[in-house]
Coordinates of C-alpha atoms in Angstrom, one line a residue:
Chain C
M1 CA 0.0 0.0 0.0
R2 CA 2.7 2.4 1.0
A3 CA 4.7 1.4 -2.1
L4 CA 1.7 2.3 -4.2
L5 CA 1.5 5.7 -2.5
V6 CA 5.1 6.5 -3.1
F7 CA 4.7 5.4 -6.7
F8 CA 1.8 7.8 -7.2
L9 CA 3.6 10.7 -5.5
T10 CA 6.7 10.2 -7.7
A11 CA 4.5 9.9 -10.6
I12 CA 3.0 13.3 -9.8
M13 CA 6.4 14.9 -9.3
V14 CA 7.9 13.5 -12.4
H15 CA 4.8 14.5 -14.2
S16 CA 5.5 18.2 -13.6
L17 CA 8.5 18.0 -15.8
A18 CA 7.1 15.7 -18.4
L19 CA 3.7 16.6 -19.6
A20 CA 3.6 19.3 -22.2
H21 CA 2.4 19.9 -25.7
R22 CA 5.5 21.2 -27.2
V23 CA 8.8 22.7 -26.4
N24 CA 10.1 26.2 -27.2
I25 CA 13.7 27.2 -27.8
F26 CA 15.0 30.7 -28.3
A27 CA 18.7 31.5 -28.7
Y28 CA 20.6 34.7 -28.9
V29 CA 24.2 35.9 -29.1
D30 CA 25.6 37.3 -25.8
G31 CA 29.1 38.6 -26.4
E32 CA 31.2 35.7 -27.6
E33 CA 28.7 33.1 -26.3
I34 CA 25.4 31.9 -27.6
V35 CA 22.6 31.4 -25.0
A36 CA 19.7 29.1 -25.7
E37 CA 16.7 29.3 -23.5
C38 CA 14.4 26.2 -23.5
S39 CA 11.0 26.0 -22.0
Y40 CA 7.7 24.1 -22.2
S41 CA 5.8 27.2 -21.1
K42 CA 6.5 30.5 -19.3
S43 CA 7.1 28.8 -15.9
K44 CA 8.2 25.3 -16.9
R45 CA 11.8 25.1 -18.0
V46 CA 13.4 22.2 -19.8
I47 CA 15.7 20.7 -17.3
R48 CA 18.5 18.5 -18.6
G49 CA 17.2 18.5 -22.2
T50 CA 19.7 17.4 -24.8
I51 CA 21.1 20.2 -27.0
Q52 CA 22.9 19.6 -30.3
V53 CA 24.6 22.4 -32.1
L54 CA 24.9 21.7 -35.8
E55 CA 26.3 23.5 -38.8
A56 CA 23.2 24.5 -40.7
D57 CA 24.2 23.7 -44.2
S58 CA 26.3 20.6 -43.7
G59 CA 24.5 19.2 -40.7
V60 CA 27.8 18.4 -39.0
M61 CA 27.5 18.3 -35.2
L62 CA 29.8 20.9 -33.6
L63 CA 29.0 20.3 -30.0
H64 CA 26.4 19.0 -27.7
G65 CA 25.3 19.2 -24.1
E66 CA 22.4 19.5 -21.6
T67 CA 20.4 22.4 -20.4
D68 CA 20.8 23.5 -16.7
E69 CA 18.2 23.9 -14.0
Q70 CA 16.9 27.1 -15.6
G71 CA 16.6 25.5 -19.0
M72 CA 19.6 27.5 -20.3
F73 CA 22.5 26.3 -22.4
R74 CA 25.5 28.6 -23.0
F75 CA 28.3 27.8 -25.4
R76 CA 31.1 29.7 -27.1
V77 CA 30.7 30.3 -30.8
P78 CA 32.5 27.3 -32.4
E79 CA 35.7 28.4 -34.3
Q80 CA 34.6 26.4 -37.3
A81 CA 31.4 28.2 -37.7
R82 CA 33.1 31.6 -37.2
Q83 CA 35.7 30.8 -39.9
R84 CA 33.3 29.4 -42.4
G85 CA 30.6 31.9 -41.6
S86 CA 28.0 29.2 -41.3
D87 CA 24.7 29.5 -39.5
L88 CA 24.2 27.4 -36.4
R89 CA 21.2 25.1 -36.0
I90 CA 20.5 24.5 -32.3
L91 CA 18.4 21.3 -31.8
L92 CA 16.6 20.7 -28.6
Q93 CA 15.4 17.2 -27.6
A94 CA 13.3 17.3 -24.5
G95 CA 12.2 13.6 -24.4
E96 CA 8.9 11.9 -25.1
G97 CA 9.3 12.9 -28.7
H98 CA 9.4 16.6 -28.0
Q99 CA 11.8 18.5 -30.2
N100 CA 12.3 21.9 -31.5
E101 CA 15.1 24.0 -33.1
W102 CA 16.3 27.5 -33.6
T103 CA 18.8 28.8 -36.1
V104 CA 21.3 31.5 -35.1
E105 CA 22.4 33.2 -38.3
A106 CA 26.1 33.7 -38.9
A107 CA 25.6 37.5 -39.2
E108 CA 24.4 37.6 -35.6
F109 CA 27.7 36.3 -34.1
M110 CA 30.1 37.5 -36.9
A111 CA 29.2 41.0 -35.8
S112 CA 31.1 40.5 -32.5
P113 CA 34.5 39.0 -33.4
P114 CA 36.5 37.4 -30.6
T115 CA 38.5 39.8 -28.6
P116 CA 42.1 39.4 -29.8
V117 CA 44.5 38.3 -27.1
G118 CA 46.5 41.3 -25.8
S119 CA 44.6 43.8 -27.9
Q120 CA 46.6 47.0 -28.5
A121 CA 45.2 50.4 -27.8
L122 CA 43.6 51.4 -31.0
P123 CA 42.6 55.0 -30.8
V124 CA 39.0 55.4 -31.6
A125 CA 38.5 57.5 -34.7
P126 CA 37.0 60.8 -33.7
N127 CA 33.6 61.3 -35.2
P128 CA 33.6 64.5 -37.3
A129 CA 29.9 64.9 -37.0
S130 CA 29.9 65.4 -33.2
Q131 CA 33.1 67.0 -32.0
Q132 CA 31.9 68.2 -28.7
G133 CA 31.4 66.6 -25.3
D134 CA 31.9 62.9 -24.5
V135 CA 33.0 61.7 -27.9
A136 CA 35.9 64.1 -27.9
T137 CA 37.0 62.9 -24.4
L138 CA 36.6 59.3 -25.4
S139 CA 38.9 59.6 -28.5
T140 CA 41.6 61.3 -26.5
A141 CA 41.3 58.9 -23.6
G142 CA 42.8 56.2 -25.8
L143 CA 40.3 53.5 -25.0
T144 CA 41.1 50.1 -26.4
R145 CA 38.8 48.5 -28.9
A146 CA 37.9 45.8 -26.4
E147 CA 36.8 48.4 -23.8
V148 CA 34.6 50.2 -26.2
E149 CA 33.1 47.0 -27.3
E150 CA 32.4 46.0 -23.7
V151 CA 30.6 49.3 -23.0
V152 CA 28.6 49.1 -26.2
N153 CA 27.7 45.4 -25.5
A154 CA 26.6 46.2 -22.0
A155 CA 24.4 49.1 -23.2
L156 CA 22.9 47.0 -26.0
D157 CA 22.2 44.1 -23.7
A158 CA 20.3 46.3 -21.3
K159 CA 18.4 48.0 -24.1
L160 CA 17.5 44.7 -25.9
A161 CA 16.6 42.7 -22.7
P162 CA 12.9 43.7 -22.9
I163 CA 12.8 42.8 -26.6
K164 CA 14.3 39.4 -25.9
R165 CA 11.7 38.9 -23.2
A166 CA 8.9 40.0 -25.5
V167 CA 10.0 37.5 -28.2
L168 CA 10.2 34.7 -25.6
E169 CA 6.8 35.5 -24.2
R170 CA 5.3 35.7 -27.6
Q171 CA 6.7 32.3 -28.5
E172 CA 5.5 30.8 -25.2
K173 CA 2.0 32.2 -25.3
G174 CA -0.6 29.5 -25.4
P175 CA -3.3 29.4 -28.0
G176 CA -5.7 32.3 -27.9
L177 CA -9.5 32.5 -28.1
Q178 CA -9.2 33.2 -31.8
E179 CA -7.5 29.9 -32.6
I180 CA -9.8 27.9 -30.4
L181 CA -13.0 29.3 -31.8
G182 CA -11.5 29.1 -35.3
G183 CA -10.8 25.4 -34.8
I184 CA -14.3 24.6 -33.5
G185 CA -15.7 26.5 -36.5
W186 CA -13.6 24.3 -38.8
I187 CA -15.0 21.1 -37.2
F188 CA -18.5 22.1 -37.7
G189 CA -17.7 23.3 -41.2
L190 CA -16.3 19.9 -42.0
V191 CA -19.4 18.2 -40.6
G192 CA -21.4 20.4 -42.9
V193 CA -19.5 19.1 -45.9
A194 CA -19.9 15.5 -44.6
A195 CA -23.7 16.1 -44.1
Y196 CA -23.9 17.4 -47.6
F197 CA -22.5 14.2 -49.1
K198 CA -24.1 11.8 -46.6
G199 CA -27.6 13.4 -46.6
R200 CA -30.4 11.6 -48.2
P201 CA -32.1 13.5 -51.1
R202 CA -35.5 14.8 -50.2
V203 CA -38.3 13.2 -52.1
Chain U
M1 CA 1.6 12.6 -26.3
H2 CA 2.1 14.8 -29.4
I3 CA 5.3 13.7 -31.0
S4 CA 7.0 16.6 -32.6
E5 CA 8.0 17.1 -36.2
G6 CA 11.4 15.7 -37.2
V7 CA 11.8 13.1 -34.5
L8 CA 10.6 9.9 -36.3
S9 CA 12.0 8.1 -39.3
P10 CA 10.2 8.2 -42.6
A11 CA 9.3 4.5 -42.3
I12 CA 7.5 5.0 -39.0
L13 CA 5.8 8.1 -40.4
G14 CA 4.6 6.2 -43.4
L15 CA 3.4 3.3 -41.4
G16 CA 1.4 5.6 -39.1
A17 CA -0.1 7.5 -42.0
A18 CA -1.1 4.3 -43.7
L19 CA -2.7 2.8 -40.6
T20 CA -4.5 6.1 -39.9
A21 CA -5.8 6.2 -43.5
V22 CA -7.3 2.7 -43.1
G23 CA -8.8 3.6 -39.7
T24 CA -10.3 6.8 -41.1
A25 CA -11.7 5.1 -44.1
I26 CA -13.4 2.5 -41.9
G27 CA -14.7 5.2 -39.6
L28 CA -16.1 7.3 -42.4
R29 CA -17.8 4.3 -44.1
R30 CA -19.5 3.3 -40.9
L31 CA -20.6 6.8 -40.1
D32 CA -24.2 7.5 -41.0
Y33 CA -26.0 10.8 -41.3
D34 CA -27.7 10.6 -37.9
R35 CA -24.4 10.4 -36.0
L36 CA -22.6 13.2 -37.7
M37 CA -23.4 15.8 -35.0
T38 CA -22.2 13.4 -32.3
V39 CA -18.9 13.0 -34.0
A40 CA -18.6 16.8 -34.5
I41 CA -19.3 17.5 -30.8
L42 CA -16.8 14.9 -29.7
A43 CA -14.2 16.1 -32.2
A44 CA -14.6 19.6 -30.8
A45 CA -14.4 18.2 -27.2
F46 CA -11.2 16.4 -28.2
F47 CA -9.8 19.6 -29.9
V48 CA -10.3 21.8 -26.8
G49 CA -9.7 19.0 -24.3
S50 CA -6.0 19.4 -24.4
L51 CA -6.3 23.0 -23.4
I52 CA -8.2 22.2 -20.2
H53 CA -5.7 21.9 -17.5
V54 CA -6.7 19.9 -14.5
P55 CA -4.7 20.7 -11.3
I56 CA -3.5 17.5 -9.6
G57 CA -1.3 18.0 -6.6
P58 CA 1.6 20.4 -7.4
S59 CA 1.2 20.1 -11.1
N60 CA -1.5 19.9 -13.7
A61 CA -2.5 17.7 -16.5
H62 CA -4.6 18.1 -19.6
L63 CA -7.3 15.9 -20.8
I64 CA -7.0 13.7 -23.9
L65 CA -10.5 12.2 -24.0
N66 CA -9.6 9.5 -26.5
G67 CA -11.3 6.9 -24.3
L68 CA -14.6 8.8 -24.3
L69 CA -14.4 9.2 -28.1
G70 CA -13.8 5.5 -28.5
A71 CA -16.6 4.5 -26.1
I72 CA -19.2 6.6 -28.0
L73 CA -17.9 6.6 -31.6
G74 CA -16.1 3.3 -32.2
W75 CA -14.3 3.5 -35.5
A76 CA -15.5 7.0 -36.1
A77 CA -13.0 8.0 -33.4
F78 CA -10.4 7.9 -36.1
P79 CA -11.8 10.7 -38.3
A80 CA -12.7 12.7 -35.2
I81 CA -9.3 12.5 -33.7
L82 CA -7.6 13.1 -37.0
V83 CA -9.5 16.4 -37.5
G84 CA -8.9 17.4 -33.9
L85 CA -5.1 16.7 -34.1
M86 CA -4.8 18.4 -37.5
L87 CA -6.4 21.6 -36.2
Q88 CA -4.2 21.4 -33.1
A89 CA -1.1 21.0 -35.3
V90 CA -2.1 23.9 -37.6
L91 CA -3.4 26.3 -35.0
F92 CA -1.5 25.6 -31.9
Q93 CA 1.7 24.0 -33.3
Y94 CA 1.2 20.9 -31.2
G95 CA 2.8 17.9 -33.0
G96 CA 3.0 18.5 -36.7
I97 CA 1.5 17.7 -40.1
T98 CA 4.0 14.9 -41.1
V99 CA 3.5 13.1 -37.7
L100 CA -0.2 13.5 -37.9
G101 CA -0.7 9.9 -39.0
V102 CA 1.4 8.5 -36.2
N103 CA -0.2 10.7 -33.5
T104 CA -3.7 9.9 -34.7
F105 CA -3.1 6.2 -34.7
N106 CA -1.5 6.3 -31.3
M107 CA -4.6 8.0 -29.8
A108 CA -7.4 6.5 -31.9
F109 CA -6.4 2.8 -32.0
P110 CA -6.6 2.2 -28.2
A111 CA -9.9 4.1 -28.3
V112 CA -11.3 1.6 -30.9
L113 CA -10.0 -1.3 -28.8
G114 CA -11.8 0.1 -25.8
F115 CA -14.9 0.3 -27.9
Y116 CA -14.8 -3.4 -28.8
L117 CA -13.6 -4.7 -25.4
L118 CA -15.5 -2.6 -23.0
R119 CA -18.5 -1.1 -24.8
P120 CA -20.7 -4.3 -24.2
A121 CA -20.3 -3.9 -20.5
M122 CA -20.9 -0.1 -20.7
V123 CA -24.4 -0.4 -22.0
G124 CA -25.1 -2.8 -19.0
S125 CA -26.1 -1.3 -15.8
G126 CA -24.9 -0.3 -12.4
R127 CA -21.4 -1.0 -11.2
A128 CA -20.3 -3.0 -14.2
R129 CA -21.0 0.1 -16.4
S130 CA -19.0 2.4 -14.2
V131 CA -16.1 0.0 -14.0
A132 CA -16.1 -0.5 -17.8
A133 CA -16.3 3.2 -18.5
F134 CA -13.5 4.0 -16.1
C135 CA -11.3 1.3 -17.6
C136 CA -12.1 2.5 -21.1
G137 CA -11.0 6.1 -20.2
A138 CA -7.9 5.1 -18.3
L139 CA -6.7 2.3 -20.5
S140 CA -7.1 4.3 -23.7
V141 CA -4.7 6.9 -22.2
A142 CA -2.3 4.1 -21.2
G143 CA -2.5 2.5 -24.6
A144 CA -1.8 5.8 -26.3
G145 CA 1.3 6.2 -24.1
L146 CA 2.4 2.7 -25.0
L147 CA 2.0 3.3 -28.7
T148 CA 3.8 6.6 -28.4
A149 CA 6.7 4.9 -26.7
L150 CA 6.7 2.2 -29.4
S151 CA 6.9 4.9 -32.0
L152 CA 9.9 6.3 -30.2
A153 CA 11.6 2.9 -29.9
F154 CA 13.8 3.5 -32.9
T155 CA 14.9 7.0 -31.9
A156 CA 17.8 8.0 -29.7
E157 CA 15.4 8.0 -26.7
G158 CA 14.6 4.3 -27.0
F159 CA 11.4 2.5 -26.0
L160 CA 12.0 1.8 -22.3
R161 CA 12.9 5.3 -21.2
A162 CA 10.1 6.8 -23.3
A163 CA 7.6 4.3 -21.9
Q164 CA 8.6 4.9 -18.3
L165 CA 8.4 8.7 -18.6
L166 CA 5.2 8.6 -20.5
F167 CA 3.6 6.2 -18.1
L168 CA 4.6 8.1 -15.0
A169 CA 3.5 11.3 -16.5
H170 CA 0.1 10.0 -17.4
V171 CA -0.9 8.1 -14.3
P172 CA -2.8 11.2 -13.0
V173 CA -4.3 11.8 -16.4
M174 CA -5.5 8.2 -16.5
V175 CA -7.4 8.6 -13.3
V176 CA -9.0 11.8 -14.3
E177 CA -9.9 10.5 -17.7
G178 CA -11.4 7.4 -16.1
V179 CA -13.6 9.6 -13.9
V180 CA -14.6 11.9 -16.8
T181 CA -15.5 8.9 -18.9
V182 CA -17.7 7.4 -16.2
L183 CA -19.5 10.7 -15.7
A184 CA -20.0 11.3 -19.4
V185 CA -21.2 7.8 -20.1
S186 CA -23.6 7.6 -17.2
F187 CA -25.0 11.0 -18.0
L188 CA -25.4 10.2 -21.7
I189 CA -27.1 6.9 -21.0
R190 CA -29.6 8.6 -18.8
V191 CA -30.3 11.6 -21.1
R192 CA -29.6 10.3 -24.5
P193 CA -29.6 6.5 -24.5
E194 CA -29.8 6.5 -28.3
V195 CA -26.2 7.6 -28.6
F196 CA -25.3 4.1 -27.5
S197 CA -27.8 2.2 -29.4
I198 CA -26.1 2.1 -32.8
S199 CA -22.9 0.1 -33.1

């Protein structure tokens, strides 16, 4: 009896990770890394789902791994993809036949090249359009390219965070009333067609 | 229970599609004019059933309702489930178009089995009816899980692991479906006994 109870309790716990309609994956470039967020719904993350990163055109697997407790998977952009400028296909397998994928285009990570080791101080070219204020100070301060990049990346991350969130939420949104009512309408429409063909002709 | 696009091999997809085509053809042939509305109502119930989340303990489950469809419709469960799944695939992106055949067969075949094995007891009376209806609801879900695991047998996941996960995940659903089927069947037999009169 007790064994049965334990079984049911485990069943219910396991269940919370397992039952879902579909999985979502959303990946973006974060500096030199790519971050993939995997979820069943807004609150349910894919824990320990299998991730494969493939080269989009050739289908060669570049690396693989598992998502963490938050359903996240981070990896450095593979050198091969960077050299050949190929898109990355990120494939998520969440078990029970649930699978989804997301493609990170080469342009997204090629824009942020790897920081060269021991980068020299490259003076930032003064912008002729705006000579006054901060820009002027910046150019004379002799900031390294890496430092400028870091500042810009941080600012962009902060600005783009809500947009990332919006994309994620949009993807995770369940079906709305429109789809549901539309589907029911379809069913009754199909029955109308069936009735038309099956109906007996009136005498 | 909805297997995603791109998981299964073409052979399994083809087999599923062929079996579903046969089942649907039988279902449509046996369907007469008077029962069209019953099929439509149950197809609609199946279509929205997966959106109804039932809280069980700390988590929640959604209904599948294939047992109920089998108990009432018999072979007509095939076309009803096919239409329901197709609309779920197109409108909600659950499952997918290429896996439609496999997914339909996985859910509809246990329903038809339930119809043949348990329907005779369901039109009986009293306790036997309730037990048969409960079993039909619960076992159809279990059967669908088993067939889904079998479909996944040739993927990286393997049969055993998929079967374990699916079974554990669906134990609460089986109980809820059993109860829903008992309630629906006993209600229909009281109010609309003619629904059960045609085989």
